[in-house]
């Protein structure tokens, strides 16, 4: 396993109380594998990623338990200086909003080039050549000319490509892409996602793709981890999930994707709202919204049951996963 996150806990201490943002998340990614992390806004997807990358806001955030084993060592035990070396060189992150991640007053060529001058000790001239090559790789037209331009001179989709180029620069073993296409319009979304998937295969990287949109992951992900209230509620190979979800929350997410073959059908929306993380419901956190909930769901927290009918390692945190799977 390239990355093995084990029983991670993160909380935020605020004036209003303690938000339990991540409550025992375990997931892993292999070399060359894409894991999609899915869930509504506020389910702890980004906070988990920030803890892995070592960029969590501390305070108010605090990691209160767990391990992040990357290439055999627990990153949570490393000193900040060692952490910084891992970041960029061994793992990199792509964010939703390139405009706020790129420096507005430095040309994209200099920003890309800096990866090579700072981390690889290259001359400015060589670094510039590498920058142009990277821009070619992410298919920015006229890279040789555009390398002098500033972030605001690029379209949203092109800026996102630049951010992908920055992440790729040092050929990291792992990339975490946090809603990389959410801010783009639909056709550009598909192009950027395709590019990311292609580069992931070419470089044989591990990729964690965070999204709230199940529609975008079908073609690119190997596995899916579904998060709810800071926990993984279902974890499975992507095809298993599309065939039949083993958790009612996953079913709700699937039923709310628009489908071409069912035009005109009214879209289903999961009723109610995600829970307040300062006051997570007892038992199964999803029970107030679950169409299958029964008494036991209000009192007993479901563990991540092994879905024994799958050979590929599948888990569901639902007492009634079997019914869900066949229902
Ligand atoms: N900087 C912060 N300060 C306080 N609470 C935070 C902060 N960042 C995240 N949280 C809490 O963690 C929860 C999960 O956030 P996040 O991981 O960003 O959700 P998402 O699944 O949408 O990426 C938020 O709903 C919020 O309660
Ligand atoms: S444990 Fe109960 S409330 Fe939770 S998802 Fe399963 S059926 Fe629904
Ligand atoms: Mg997020």
XYZ file of C-alpha atoms in Angstrom, residues 8-223:
216
model
C -7.849 9.014 11.747
C -9.595 11.431 14.112
C -9.684 15.209 13.682
C -11.628 17.758 15.702
C -12.034 21.517 15.601
C -12.179 23.549 18.776
C -14.274 26.630 18.228
C -16.079 29.122 20.428
C -19.334 27.236 19.910
C -17.972 23.828 20.809
C -16.003 20.918 19.424
C -16.772 19.773 15.885
C -15.976 16.089 15.332
C -14.945 16.459 11.707
C -13.177 13.118 11.145
C -14.200 10.144 13.272
C -12.066 7.104 12.594
C -11.424 7.229 8.858
C -9.397 4.399 7.339
C -8.611 4.228 3.663
C -5.729 3.285 1.432
C -4.385 3.881 -2.061
C -1.986 1.717 -4.028
C 0.566 2.830 -6.537
C -1.216 3.503 -9.830
C -4.640 3.399 -8.186
C -7.382 6.029 -8.056
C -9.535 6.277 -4.968
C -12.569 8.535 -5.208
C -13.721 10.019 -1.900
C -17.336 10.980 -2.048
C -19.824 12.663 0.232
C -21.907 15.783 0.741
C -20.330 19.036 1.738
C -19.125 18.977 5.348
C -18.548 15.214 5.552
C -14.834 15.591 6.314
C -13.326 14.864 2.899
C -11.068 17.915 2.772
C -10.088 17.799 6.420
C -8.941 14.181 5.981
C -6.870 15.270 2.964
C -5.377 18.199 4.880
C -4.358 15.863 7.694
C -2.669 13.548 5.181
C -0.843 16.440 3.491
C 0.128 18.055 6.783
C -1.641 21.321 5.986
C -4.412 21.182 8.573
C -5.208 24.471 10.337
C -3.831 23.788 13.828
C -5.494 25.331 15.819
C -8.491 25.273 15.564
C -7.965 21.776 14.103
C -6.383 18.952 16.052
C -5.518 15.397 15.091
C -6.593 13.334 18.084
C -5.812 9.862 16.814
C -4.774 7.598 14.008
C -1.903 7.013 11.631
C -1.039 8.151 8.130
C 1.387 5.544 6.820
C 2.997 6.706 3.590
C 5.719 4.589 1.985
C 6.209 2.792 5.251
C 6.425 5.681 7.711
C 3.812 7.418 9.854
C 3.708 11.012 8.612
C 1.978 12.157 11.797
C 5.171 11.487 13.742
C 7.459 13.488 11.411
C 8.800 16.936 12.252
C 7.454 19.837 10.178
C 10.713 20.137 8.273
C 10.582 16.489 7.166
C 6.927 16.898 6.358
C 7.725 19.804 4.074
C 10.158 17.650 2.119
C 7.489 15.014 1.590
C 5.054 17.659 0.384
C 5.612 18.554 -3.230
C 8.321 15.989 -3.842
C 6.448 12.848 -2.779
C 2.847 13.972 -2.508
C 1.099 16.986 -3.946
C -2.341 18.504 -3.834
C -4.616 20.074 -6.417
C -7.286 22.420 -5.108
C -10.633 23.542 -6.432
C -9.668 27.152 -6.861
C -6.475 27.697 -8.844
C -6.755 31.455 -8.633
C -6.307 31.460 -4.883
C -3.617 28.754 -4.956
C -1.399 30.394 -7.582
C 0.497 33.594 -6.896
C -1.149 36.392 -8.921
C 2.002 38.510 -9.308
C 4.408 35.791 -10.468
C 4.281 34.461 -14.036
C 3.174 30.857 -14.356
C 6.564 29.996 -15.842
C 8.359 31.315 -12.773
C 5.959 29.505 -10.445
C 6.426 26.227 -12.270
C 10.153 26.857 -12.595
C 10.507 27.453 -8.869
C 9.634 23.813 -8.251
C 12.856 22.925 -10.092
C 15.150 25.694 -8.834
C 14.133 25.209 -5.188
C 13.718 21.446 -5.021
C 16.125 20.294 -7.715
C 18.740 23.055 -7.657
C 18.348 23.725 -11.394
C 19.457 26.896 -13.133
C 16.749 29.404 -14.046
C 17.170 28.619 -17.723
C 16.785 24.864 -17.290
C 13.852 25.390 -14.937
C 12.149 27.543 -17.576
C 12.574 24.773 -20.148
C 11.045 22.278 -17.712
C 8.139 24.669 -17.132
C 7.421 24.856 -20.859
C 7.565 21.086 -21.134
C 5.144 20.689 -18.224
C 2.732 23.138 -19.829
C 2.926 21.066 -23.001
C 2.200 17.932 -21.020
C -0.986 19.386 -19.594
C -1.810 20.558 -23.127
C -1.715 24.280 -22.757
C -1.483 25.592 -26.324
C 1.460 27.855 -27.226
C 3.258 26.984 -23.990
C 6.484 28.673 -25.090
C 4.735 32.036 -25.311
C 2.238 31.650 -22.514
C 4.891 30.682 -19.978
C 5.452 34.421 -19.396
C 1.834 35.155 -18.601
C 0.186 35.576 -15.210
C -2.543 33.357 -13.728
C -5.379 35.834 -14.442
C -4.543 35.713 -18.162
C -5.668 32.078 -18.339
C -9.193 30.672 -18.415
C -10.449 28.656 -15.451
C -9.811 25.361 -17.214
C -6.287 26.378 -18.282
C -5.482 27.550 -14.753
C -6.581 24.200 -13.426
C -4.178 22.594 -15.910
C -1.387 24.780 -14.551
C -2.175 23.580 -11.064
C -2.041 19.990 -12.285
C 1.352 20.804 -13.849
C 2.598 22.220 -10.525
C 1.479 19.079 -8.719
C 3.142 16.837 -11.303
C 6.403 18.787 -11.474
C 8.435 16.649 -9.094
C 6.668 13.428 -10.117
C 5.144 12.662 -6.728
C 3.971 9.165 -5.866
C 0.607 10.486 -4.654
C -1.667 13.316 -5.727
C -4.701 14.437 -3.801
C -7.148 16.357 -5.983
C -9.787 18.110 -3.898
C -12.802 18.904 -6.106
C -10.422 19.772 -8.966
C -13.181 20.482 -11.476
C -16.032 21.723 -9.309
C -15.555 25.373 -10.256
C -15.489 24.677 -14.014
C -18.348 24.392 -16.472
C -19.409 20.928 -17.525
C -17.513 20.433 -20.803
C -14.290 21.830 -19.352
C -14.817 19.639 -16.283
C -14.781 16.529 -18.443
C -11.630 17.601 -20.296
C -9.695 18.366 -17.118
C -10.840 15.124 -15.502
C -9.771 13.164 -18.567
C -6.358 14.814 -18.537
C -5.885 14.063 -14.851
C -6.834 10.419 -15.341
C -4.484 10.104 -18.293
C -1.526 11.616 -16.438
C -2.257 9.449 -13.426
C -1.936 6.346 -15.609
C 1.135 7.636 -17.399
C 2.983 8.453 -14.178
C 1.524 5.470 -12.287
C 0.681 7.722 -9.367
C -1.717 7.032 -6.573
C -4.591 9.488 -6.879
C -7.152 10.475 -4.287
C -9.965 12.230 -6.072
C -12.278 14.108 -3.733
C -15.659 15.034 -5.125
C -19.284 15.421 -4.174
C -20.280 14.310 -7.672
C -20.635 10.554 -8.217
C -21.187 11.291 -11.892
C -17.559 12.213 -12.550
C -15.882 9.217 -10.936
C -17.360 6.266 -12.821
C -14.762 6.323 -15.581
C -11.688 7.269 -13.605
C -11.808 5.650 -10.169
C -10.818 2.128 -9.152
C -12.365 2.323 -5.715
